[in-house]
GROMACS .gro file of C-alpha atoms in nm:
model
  436
    1UNK     CA    1  -7.122   7.920  -4.765
    2UNK     CA    2  -6.785   8.037  -4.903
    3UNK     CA    3  -6.644   8.125  -4.574
    4UNK     CA    4  -6.708   7.753  -4.462
    5UNK     CA    5  -6.538   7.601  -4.734
    6UNK     CA    6  -6.211   7.868  -4.667
    7UNK     CA    7  -6.242   7.711  -4.345
    8UNK     CA    8  -6.247   7.377  -4.402
    9UNK     CA    9  -5.990   7.422  -4.676
   10UNK     CA   10  -5.740   7.576  -4.369
   11UNK     CA   11  -5.804   7.282  -4.182
   12UNK     CA   12  -5.750   7.066  -4.431
   13UNK     CA   13  -5.417   7.241  -4.505
   14UNK     CA   14  -5.328   7.234  -4.144
   15UNK     CA   15  -5.399   6.842  -4.115
   16UNK     CA   16  -5.158   6.797  -4.465
   17UNK     CA   17  -4.893   7.039  -4.323
   18UNK     CA   18  -4.909   6.846  -3.999
   19UNK     CA   19  -4.888   6.514  -4.219
   20UNK     CA   20  -4.595   6.673  -4.415
   21UNK     CA   21  -4.416   6.737  -4.081
   22UNK     CA   22  -4.493   6.391  -3.903
   23UNK     CA   23  -4.312   6.235  -4.260
   24UNK     CA   24  -4.057   6.471  -4.243
   25UNK     CA   25  -3.979   6.337  -3.864
   26UNK     CA   26  -3.976   5.991  -3.974
   27UNK     CA   27  -3.755   6.047  -4.272
   28UNK     CA   28  -3.557   6.204  -4.045
   29UNK     CA   29  -3.570   5.935  -3.819
   30UNK     CA   30  -3.489   5.652  -4.086
   31UNK     CA   31  -3.206   5.849  -4.186
   32UNK     CA   32  -3.097   5.868  -3.856
   33UNK     CA   33  -3.092   5.523  -3.806
   34UNK     CA   34  -2.975   5.446  -4.129
   35UNK     CA   35  -2.684   5.620  -4.027
   36UNK     CA   36  -2.617   5.438  -3.715
   37UNK     CA   37  -2.645   5.106  -3.895
   38UNK     CA   38  -2.394   5.224  -4.119
   39UNK     CA   39  -2.146   5.303  -3.860
   40UNK     CA   40  -2.198   4.958  -3.675
   41UNK     CA   41  -2.158   4.775  -4.020
   42UNK     CA   42  -1.842   5.017  -4.043
   43UNK     CA   43  -1.725   4.937  -3.686
   44UNK     CA   44  -1.820   4.561  -3.733
   45UNK     CA   45  -1.638   4.516  -4.028
   46UNK     CA   46  -1.309   4.695  -3.867
   47UNK     CA   47  -1.362   4.511  -3.588
   48UNK     CA   48  -1.384   4.176  -3.765
   49UNK     CA   49  -1.030   4.146  -3.958
   50UNK     CA   50  -0.857   4.303  -3.623
   51UNK     CA   51  -0.993   4.010  -3.442
   52UNK     CA   52  -0.891   3.749  -3.695
   53UNK     CA   53  -0.546   3.937  -3.679
   54UNK     CA   54  -0.518   3.859  -3.267
   55UNK     CA   55  -0.644   3.511  -3.313
   56UNK     CA   56  -0.311   3.364  -3.347
   57UNK     CA   57  -0.204   3.530  -3.012
   58UNK     CA   58  -0.504   3.415  -2.859
   59UNK     CA   59  -0.441   3.073  -2.951
   60UNK     CA   60  -0.100   3.085  -2.831
   61UNK     CA   61  -0.199   3.189  -2.506
   62UNK     CA   62  -0.425   2.897  -2.461
   63UNK     CA   63  -0.186   2.680  -2.553
   64UNK     CA   64   0.051   2.832  -2.301
   65UNK     CA   65  -0.191   2.813  -2.001
   66UNK     CA   66  -0.243   2.477  -2.118
   67UNK     CA   67   0.125   2.366  -2.080
   68UNK     CA   68   0.138   2.575  -1.772
   69UNK     CA   69  -0.124   2.329  -1.631
   70UNK     CA   70   0.006   2.060  -1.776
   71UNK     CA   71   0.384   2.127  -1.632
   72UNK     CA   72   0.219   2.238  -1.257
   73UNK     CA   73   0.032   1.908  -1.258
   74UNK     CA   74   0.315   1.719  -1.380
   75UNK     CA   75   0.560   1.876  -1.116
   76UNK     CA   76   0.293   1.801  -0.849
   77UNK     CA   77   0.314   1.458  -0.951
   78UNK     CA   78   0.677   1.403  -0.988
   79UNK     CA   79   0.703   1.548  -0.627
   80UNK     CA   80   0.487   1.272  -0.508
   81UNK     CA   81   0.620   1.032  -0.237
   82UNK     CA   82   0.585   0.741  -0.499
   83UNK     CA   83   0.815   0.918  -0.764
   84UNK     CA   84   1.087   1.010  -0.525
   85UNK     CA   85   1.062   0.638  -0.422
   86UNK     CA   86   1.144   0.532  -0.767
   87UNK     CA   87   1.421   0.766  -0.847
   88UNK     CA   88   1.595   0.699  -0.482
   89UNK     CA   89   1.854   0.488  -0.368
   90UNK     CA   90   1.878   0.313  -0.078
   91UNK     CA   91   2.090   0.561   0.061
   92UNK     CA   92   1.839   0.860   0.004
   93UNK     CA   93   1.588   0.662   0.213
   94UNK     CA   94   1.669   0.812   0.514
   95UNK     CA   95   1.647   1.156   0.377
   96UNK     CA   96   1.291   1.075   0.237
   97UNK     CA   97   1.212   0.945   0.579
   98UNK     CA   98   1.341   1.286   0.781
   99UNK     CA   99   1.176   1.527   0.549
  100UNK     CA  100   0.844   1.344   0.610
  101UNK     CA  101   0.860   1.331   0.981
  102UNK     CA  102   0.943   1.713   0.952
  103UNK     CA  103   0.623   1.766   0.754
  104UNK     CA  104   0.438   1.531   1.019
  105UNK     CA  105   0.551   1.760   1.301
  106UNK     CA  106   0.406   2.083   1.149
  107UNK     CA  107   0.092   1.911   0.972
  108UNK     CA  108   0.000   1.552   1.030
  109UNK     CA  109  -0.303   1.571   0.803
  110UNK     CA  110  -0.083   1.613   0.526
  111UNK     CA  111   0.197   1.349   0.593
  112UNK     CA  112  -0.065   1.109   0.664
  113UNK     CA  113  -0.246   1.203   0.305
  114UNK     CA  114   0.126   1.167   0.160
  115UNK     CA  115   0.128   0.793   0.309
  116UNK     CA  116  -0.199   0.728   0.175
  117UNK     CA  117  -0.131   0.847  -0.200
  118UNK     CA  118   0.201   0.620  -0.186
  119UNK     CA  119   0.002   0.319  -0.125
  120UNK     CA  120  -0.263   0.426  -0.386
  121UNK     CA  121   0.023   0.503  -0.665
  122UNK     CA  122   0.202   0.162  -0.595
  123UNK     CA  123  -0.130  -0.042  -0.653
  124UNK     CA  124  -0.131   0.158  -0.995
  125UNK     CA  125  -0.389   0.446  -0.889
  126UNK     CA  126  -0.315   0.801  -1.019
  127UNK     CA  127  -0.337   0.987  -0.690
  128UNK     CA  128  -0.302   1.348  -0.816
  129UNK     CA  129  -0.694   1.328  -0.943
  130UNK     CA  130  -0.768   1.275  -0.618
  131UNK     CA  131  -0.816   1.556  -0.304
  132UNK     CA  132  -0.874   1.379   0.001
  133UNK     CA  133  -1.102   1.554   0.261
  134UNK     CA  134  -1.120   1.499   0.623
  135UNK     CA  135  -1.400   1.263   0.603
  136UNK     CA  136  -1.174   1.051   0.395
  137UNK     CA  137  -0.922   0.951   0.662
  138UNK     CA  138  -1.101   0.700   0.930
  139UNK     CA  139  -1.419   0.727   0.835
  140UNK     CA  140  -1.449   0.366   0.649
  141UNK     CA  141  -1.772   0.400   0.434
  142UNK     CA  142  -1.601   0.683   0.260
  143UNK     CA  143  -1.299   0.531   0.237
  144UNK     CA  144  -1.469   0.282   0.032
  145UNK     CA  145  -1.616   0.540  -0.165
  146UNK     CA  146  -1.303   0.680  -0.246
  147UNK     CA  147  -1.132   0.358  -0.344
  148UNK     CA  148  -1.389   0.275  -0.590
  149UNK     CA  149  -1.328   0.610  -0.779
  150UNK     CA  150  -1.013   0.449  -0.858
  151UNK     CA  151  -1.166   0.120  -0.980
  152UNK     CA  152  -1.232   0.190  -1.351
  153UNK     CA  153  -0.877   0.346  -1.396
  154UNK     CA  154  -0.719   0.058  -1.285
  155UNK     CA  155  -0.891  -0.212  -1.458
  156UNK     CA  156  -0.859  -0.048  -1.774
  157UNK     CA  157  -0.482  -0.025  -1.748
  158UNK     CA  158  -0.458  -0.383  -1.569
  159UNK     CA  159  -0.263  -0.226  -1.335
  160UNK     CA  160   0.005  -0.458  -1.140
  161UNK     CA  161   0.107  -0.397  -0.765
  162UNK     CA  162   0.439  -0.221  -0.713
  163UNK     CA  163   0.491  -0.052  -1.067
  164UNK     CA  164   0.241   0.211  -1.032
  165UNK     CA  165   0.212   0.489  -1.308
  166UNK     CA  166   0.532   0.642  -1.248
  167UNK     CA  167   0.711   0.836  -1.567
  168UNK     CA  168   1.019   0.617  -1.463
  169UNK     CA  169   1.091   0.301  -1.567
  170UNK     CA  170   1.009   0.080  -1.248
  171UNK     CA  171   1.123  -0.270  -1.185
  172UNK     CA  172   0.874  -0.443  -0.961
  173UNK     CA  173   1.129  -0.608  -0.758
  174UNK     CA  174   1.342  -0.359  -0.692
  175UNK     CA  175   1.104  -0.083  -0.605
  176UNK     CA  176   0.940  -0.339  -0.366
  177UNK     CA  177   1.252  -0.352  -0.183
  178UNK     CA  178   1.255   0.015  -0.174
  179UNK     CA  179   0.939   0.027  -0.043
  180UNK     CA  180   0.924  -0.173   0.245
  181UNK     CA  181   1.263  -0.042   0.298
  182UNK     CA  182   1.099   0.310   0.355
  183UNK     CA  183   0.815   0.165   0.563
  184UNK     CA  184   1.027   0.009   0.786
  185UNK     CA  185   1.271   0.302   0.828
  186UNK     CA  186   0.931   0.554   0.885
  187UNK     CA  187   0.855   0.313   1.187
  188UNK     CA  188   1.192   0.283   1.317
  189UNK     CA  189   1.295   0.664   1.306
  190UNK     CA  190   0.929   0.800   1.445
  191UNK     CA  191   0.908   0.559   1.748
  192UNK     CA  192   0.972   0.857   1.990
  193UNK     CA  193   0.667   1.099   1.889
  194UNK     CA  194   0.542   1.102   1.543
  195UNK     CA  195   0.476   0.697   1.480
  196UNK     CA  196   0.203   0.745   1.827
  197UNK     CA  197   0.010   1.038   1.683
  198UNK     CA  198  -0.366   0.953   1.721
  199UNK     CA  199  -0.481   1.070   1.415
  200UNK     CA  200  -0.189   0.814   1.219
  201UNK     CA  201  -0.310   0.542   1.429
  202UNK     CA  202  -0.681   0.607   1.312
  203UNK     CA  203  -0.614   0.648   0.974
  204UNK     CA  204  -0.352   0.429   0.868
  205UNK     CA  205  -0.535   0.057   0.970
  206UNK     CA  206  -0.851   0.241   0.809
  207UNK     CA  207  -0.705   0.274   0.472
  208UNK     CA  208  -0.522  -0.065   0.476
  209UNK     CA  209  -0.789  -0.309   0.582
  210UNK     CA  210  -1.051  -0.132   0.324
  211UNK     CA  211  -0.796  -0.162   0.049
  212UNK     CA  212  -0.756  -0.530   0.124
  213UNK     CA  213  -1.075  -0.620   0.050
  214UNK     CA  214  -1.113  -0.430  -0.299
  215UNK     CA  215  -1.197  -0.667  -0.574
  216UNK     CA  216  -0.904  -0.539  -0.739
  217UNK     CA  217  -0.584  -0.781  -0.707
  218UNK     CA  218  -0.335  -0.448  -0.723
  219UNK     CA  219  -0.526  -0.300  -0.453
  220UNK     CA  220  -0.520  -0.616  -0.208
  221UNK     CA  221  -0.190  -0.711  -0.282
  222UNK     CA  222   0.002  -0.361  -0.202
  223UNK     CA  223  -0.244  -0.303   0.114
  224UNK     CA  224  -0.163  -0.671   0.218
  225UNK     CA  225   0.217  -0.668   0.166
  226UNK     CA  226   0.201  -0.303   0.322
  227UNK     CA  227   0.013  -0.430   0.601
  228UNK     CA  228   0.260  -0.730   0.690
  229UNK     CA  229   0.564  -0.471   0.650
  230UNK     CA  230   0.387  -0.270   0.938
  231UNK     CA  231   0.334  -0.564   1.181
  232UNK     CA  232   0.665  -0.663   1.107
  233UNK     CA  233   0.811  -0.331   1.182
  234UNK     CA  234   0.577  -0.264   1.476
  235UNK     CA  235   0.727  -0.606   1.638
  236UNK     CA  236   1.063  -0.448   1.572
  237UNK     CA  237   0.965  -0.132   1.749
  238UNK     CA  238   0.790  -0.307   2.043
  239UNK     CA  239   1.060  -0.559   2.116
  240UNK     CA  240   1.286  -0.229   2.140
  241UNK     CA  241   1.046  -0.073   2.347
  242UNK     CA  242   1.048  -0.376   2.571
  243UNK     CA  243   1.422  -0.385   2.599
  244UNK     CA  244   1.470  -0.036   2.696
  245UNK     CA  245   1.157  -0.096   2.956
  246UNK     CA  246   1.365  -0.376   3.138
  247UNK     CA  247   1.659  -0.189   3.134
  248UNK     CA  248   1.474   0.153   3.293
  249UNK     CA  249   1.325  -0.121   3.539
  250UNK     CA  250   1.707  -0.239   3.650
  251UNK     CA  251   1.812   0.128   3.679
  252UNK     CA  252   1.521   0.250   3.860
  253UNK     CA  253   1.522   0.003   4.121
  254UNK     CA  254   1.739   0.163   4.357
  255UNK     CA  255   1.586   0.507   4.319
  256UNK     CA  256   1.214   0.570   4.279
  257UNK     CA  257   1.062   0.903   4.164
  258UNK     CA  258   0.730   1.074   3.977
  259UNK     CA  259   0.946   1.168   3.690
  260UNK     CA  260   1.033   0.801   3.619
  261UNK     CA  261   0.688   0.642   3.717
  262UNK     CA  262   0.584   0.872   3.461
  263UNK     CA  263   0.817   0.795   3.174
  264UNK     CA  264   0.781   0.412   3.248
  265UNK     CA  265   0.393   0.426   3.216
  266UNK     CA  266   0.480   0.610   2.886
  267UNK     CA  267   0.700   0.350   2.768
  268UNK     CA  268   0.411   0.080   2.858
  269UNK     CA  269   0.131   0.244   2.682
  270UNK     CA  270   0.291   0.265   2.379
  271UNK     CA  271   0.393  -0.086   2.383
  272UNK     CA  272   0.030  -0.149   2.436
  273UNK     CA  273  -0.048   0.089   2.148
  274UNK     CA  274   0.183  -0.148   1.899
  275UNK     CA  275   0.013  -0.464   2.004
  276UNK     CA  276  -0.326  -0.349   1.960
  277UNK     CA  277  -0.204  -0.214   1.628
  278UNK     CA  278  -0.066  -0.564   1.511
  279UNK     CA  279  -0.399  -0.761   1.628
  280UNK     CA  280  -0.568  -0.525   1.432
  281UNK     CA  281  -0.417  -0.570   1.113
  282UNK     CA  282  -0.377  -0.939   1.188
  283UNK     CA  283  -0.717  -1.009   1.215
  284UNK     CA  284  -0.826  -0.756   0.927
  285UNK     CA  285  -0.557  -0.805   0.691
  286UNK     CA  286  -0.336  -1.118   0.747
  287UNK     CA  287  -0.598  -1.397   0.834
  288UNK     CA  288  -0.825  -1.267   0.518
  289UNK     CA  289  -0.591  -1.245   0.268
  290UNK     CA  290  -0.364  -1.552   0.351
  291UNK     CA  291  -0.675  -1.767   0.208
  292UNK     CA  292  -0.686  -1.518  -0.092
  293UNK     CA  293  -0.730  -1.684  -0.421
  294UNK     CA  294  -0.427  -1.507  -0.550
  295UNK     CA  295  -0.125  -1.731  -0.481
  296UNK     CA  296   0.101  -1.456  -0.485
  297UNK     CA  297  -0.073  -1.286  -0.192
  298UNK     CA  298  -0.075  -1.613  -0.017
  299UNK     CA  299   0.275  -1.683  -0.040
  300UNK     CA  300   0.395  -1.300   0.134
  301UNK     CA  301   0.153  -1.376   0.407
  302UNK     CA  302   0.327  -1.688   0.463
  303UNK     CA  303   0.644  -1.563   0.406
  304UNK     CA  304   0.636  -1.259   0.637
  305UNK     CA  305   0.477  -1.523   0.912
  306UNK     CA  306   0.779  -1.708   0.879
  307UNK     CA  307   0.983  -1.357   0.943
  308UNK     CA  308   0.762  -1.303   1.272
  309UNK     CA  309   0.810  -1.655   1.375
  310UNK     CA  310   1.192  -1.581   1.366
  311UNK     CA  311   1.168  -1.271   1.552
  312UNK     CA  312   0.956  -1.342   1.813
  313UNK     CA  313   0.953  -1.711   1.835
  314UNK     CA  314   0.760  -1.722   2.180
  315UNK     CA  315   0.456  -1.530   2.054
  316UNK     CA  316   0.415  -1.687   1.710
  317UNK     CA  317   0.539  -2.044   1.731
  318UNK     CA  318   0.220  -2.096   1.853
  319UNK     CA  319  -0.105  -2.327   1.726
  320UNK     CA  320  -0.284  -1.988   1.616
  321UNK     CA  321  -0.021  -1.917   1.367
  322UNK     CA  322   0.147  -2.224   1.273
  323UNK     CA  323  -0.215  -2.351   1.140
  324UNK     CA  324  -0.117  -2.132   0.873
  325UNK     CA  325   0.201  -2.322   0.770
  326UNK     CA  326   0.019  -2.633   0.794
  327UNK     CA  327  -0.277  -2.525   0.550
  328UNK     CA  328   0.003  -2.450   0.321
  329UNK     CA  329   0.141  -2.754   0.303
  330UNK     CA  330  -0.163  -2.846   0.119
  331UNK     CA  331  -0.170  -2.539  -0.125
  332UNK     CA  332  -0.218  -2.585  -0.496
  333UNK     CA  333   0.032  -2.345  -0.573
  334UNK     CA  334   0.377  -2.503  -0.595
  335UNK     CA  335   0.585  -2.156  -0.446
  336UNK     CA  336   0.302  -2.117  -0.196
  337UNK     CA  337   0.393  -2.498  -0.112
  338UNK     CA  338   0.797  -2.441  -0.113
  339UNK     CA  339   0.765  -2.155   0.094
  340UNK     CA  340   0.577  -2.358   0.363
  341UNK     CA  341   0.841  -2.612   0.399
  342UNK     CA  342   1.105  -2.332   0.368
  343UNK     CA  343   0.996  -2.157   0.671
  344UNK     CA  344   0.970  -2.507   0.889
  345UNK     CA  345   1.309  -2.564   0.782
  346UNK     CA  346   1.439  -2.247   0.910
  347UNK     CA  347   1.271  -2.273   1.225
  348UNK     CA  348   1.384  -2.658   1.288
  349UNK     CA  349   1.737  -2.574   1.170
  350UNK     CA  350   1.784  -2.362   1.470
  351UNK     CA  351   1.954  -2.603   1.734
  352UNK     CA  352   1.833  -2.348   2.037
  353UNK     CA  353   1.458  -2.323   2.063
  354UNK     CA  354   1.293  -2.193   2.335
  355UNK     CA  355   0.971  -2.367   2.198
  356UNK     CA  356   0.916  -2.741   2.228
  357UNK     CA  357   0.826  -2.837   1.872
  358UNK     CA  358   0.795  -3.169   1.851
  359UNK     CA  359   0.447  -3.171   1.899
  360UNK     CA  360   0.448  -2.983   1.595
  361UNK     CA  361   0.681  -3.237   1.376
  362UNK     CA  362   0.461  -3.527   1.513
  363UNK     CA  363   0.142  -3.366   1.367
  364UNK     CA  364   0.311  -3.266   1.027
  365UNK     CA  365   0.573  -3.526   0.920
  366UNK     CA  366   0.293  -3.752   0.749
  367UNK     CA  367   0.252  -3.473   0.495
  368UNK     CA  368   0.585  -3.434   0.490
  369UNK     CA  369   0.608  -3.791   0.381
  370UNK     CA  370   0.404  -3.763   0.102
  371UNK     CA  371   0.567  -3.445  -0.021
  372UNK     CA  372   0.893  -3.614  -0.093
  373UNK     CA  373   0.650  -3.754  -0.417
  374UNK     CA  374   0.542  -3.372  -0.517
  375UNK     CA  375   0.516  -3.288  -0.881
  376UNK     CA  376   0.772  -2.981  -0.809
  377UNK     CA  377   1.106  -3.122  -0.780
  378UNK     CA  378   1.208  -2.800  -0.570
  379UNK     CA  379   0.925  -2.866  -0.301
  380UNK     CA  380   1.046  -3.251  -0.287
  381UNK     CA  381   1.408  -3.140  -0.254
  382UNK     CA  382   1.303  -2.863   0.047
  383UNK     CA  383   1.090  -3.148   0.225
  384UNK     CA  384   1.395  -3.361   0.223
  385UNK     CA  385   1.574  -3.079   0.367
  386UNK     CA  386   1.335  -3.040   0.647
  387UNK     CA  387   1.326  -3.414   0.728
  388UNK     CA  388   1.718  -3.374   0.720
  389UNK     CA  389   1.642  -3.153   1.057
  390UNK     CA  390   1.430  -3.370   1.203
  391UNK     CA  391   1.670  -3.664   1.212
  392UNK     CA  392   1.951  -3.465   1.375
  393UNK     CA  393   2.095  -3.631   1.726
  394UNK     CA  394   1.860  -3.337   1.920
  395UNK     CA  395   1.556  -3.426   1.753
  396UNK     CA  396   1.511  -3.809   1.582
  397UNK     CA  397   1.129  -3.740   1.497
  398UNK     CA  398   1.126  -4.008   1.220
  399UNK     CA  399   1.108  -4.376   1.251
  400UNK     CA  400   1.324  -4.623   1.076
  401UNK     CA  401   1.031  -4.676   0.807
  402UNK     CA  402   0.989  -4.315   0.746
  403UNK     CA  403   1.358  -4.278   0.698
  404UNK     CA  404   1.366  -4.579   0.432
  405UNK     CA  405   1.085  -4.378   0.230
  406UNK     CA  406   1.370  -4.114   0.188
  407UNK     CA  407   1.656  -4.313   0.126
  408UNK     CA  408   1.471  -4.447  -0.176
  409UNK     CA  409   1.491  -4.123  -0.340
  410UNK     CA  410   1.832  -4.228  -0.409
  411UNK     CA  411   1.754  -4.335  -0.728
  412UNK     CA  412   1.574  -4.047  -0.822
  413UNK     CA  413   1.611  -3.904  -1.180
  414UNK     CA  414   1.696  -3.594  -1.028
  415UNK     CA  415   2.022  -3.491  -0.940
  416UNK     CA  416   1.941  -3.230  -0.678
  417UNK     CA  417   1.708  -3.477  -0.488
  418UNK     CA  418   1.960  -3.705  -0.491
  419UNK     CA  419   2.223  -3.470  -0.337
  420UNK     CA  420   1.963  -3.366  -0.086
  421UNK     CA  421   1.919  -3.772   0.007
  422UNK     CA  422   2.275  -3.832   0.055
  423UNK     CA  423   2.330  -3.538   0.275
  424UNK     CA  424   2.036  -3.697   0.499
  425UNK     CA  425   2.208  -4.026   0.477
  426UNK     CA  426   2.520  -3.865   0.594
  427UNK     CA  427   2.327  -3.667   0.906
  428UNK     CA  428   2.132  -3.970   0.988
  429UNK     CA  429   2.369  -4.210   1.011
  430UNK     CA  430   2.696  -4.043   1.046
  431UNK     CA  431   2.603  -3.768   1.302
  432UNK     CA  432   2.961  -3.679   1.368
  433UNK     CA  433   3.042  -3.610   0.993
  434UNK     CA  434   2.955  -3.290   0.820
  435UNK     CA  435   2.682  -3.300   0.558
  436UNK     CA  436   2.749  -3.299   0.200
   0.00000   0.00000   0.00000
């Protein structure tokens, strides 16, 4: 019995020793964890002040990085074609055109992007926020999506055409002249090769036609005026090529060769390309915007139509185009009416015309007699100047009763109208004397 107790005591002692050893190991483990925790606390306590000590430098680095990014953005924006035109003098435009042509020979896609960005910037959008991908060039749906992305920004800033968001002070009238001169020079200098690149011929009309149907007035206005200038520039280049083709035919009558025939066919092909481009823009831009709700856009369409008529009367002094002038005589805006009468005055003041304009004069003189009493004295005065062309010896389109209606205005309270009527009387009754 005693031996069993002693054995049980030994077993209990062994268990106790094991428990003690386990407790010791646990205490040791707890002490080790405490040491590690204390080291972590110390390292954190030392690291925190260091982080605070370096935070001003980190902040300064962030500021420098943001300033650098802003500088890069400003530099890229200032290097845009729009900002270059804002700073450019008339003498610097040929240099800009030359640099664009140089870029076009190497990277036509990038050169066309510059032209698209120029149009967008001129309309008041910020093209630096846009990246044109390949599908944005000649796909009408993608072009419309890209244009819609600028709507909110342009509406918010209430942008005006030909003013843009340049960092330089832009005077609308002077920049407009610079802008149109750039396009005219571009077409004139690039007529040898760059102008007839298929990528340019596909993208430019697409963007102009899509911008011209935008709800935003500055987009419509900029695209319309650009299209009108492109049509006029194409007409100028076309007439030069036709003249060159005629001279070429005269020179090649005596000698015929395959090289001569190929160069002649190339000229004819270029002329046809320009005709197609003009017809496309006339149909999709001019014909629609000539009836635009904005009077300034209607006036611009009419003013360019007058330039086309003077430059190429055989083609544009036709009922297809004269109807726009006759419609403008009934326009509710006085500036549009005055512009229409000015166009007719310039046409009829030229004594040598290959086109018979008597039918047009007979159709319009009834409305012109009504416009003698227009609410705008400027319109009435310009109408008298036009009717003066109708009573020249080579014309004589007015009857005696219609001439009396003009002469009655000698009693007008407006000095400018009385002077215009006096000139009318001098031309109609004293044709051999100089007008007043």
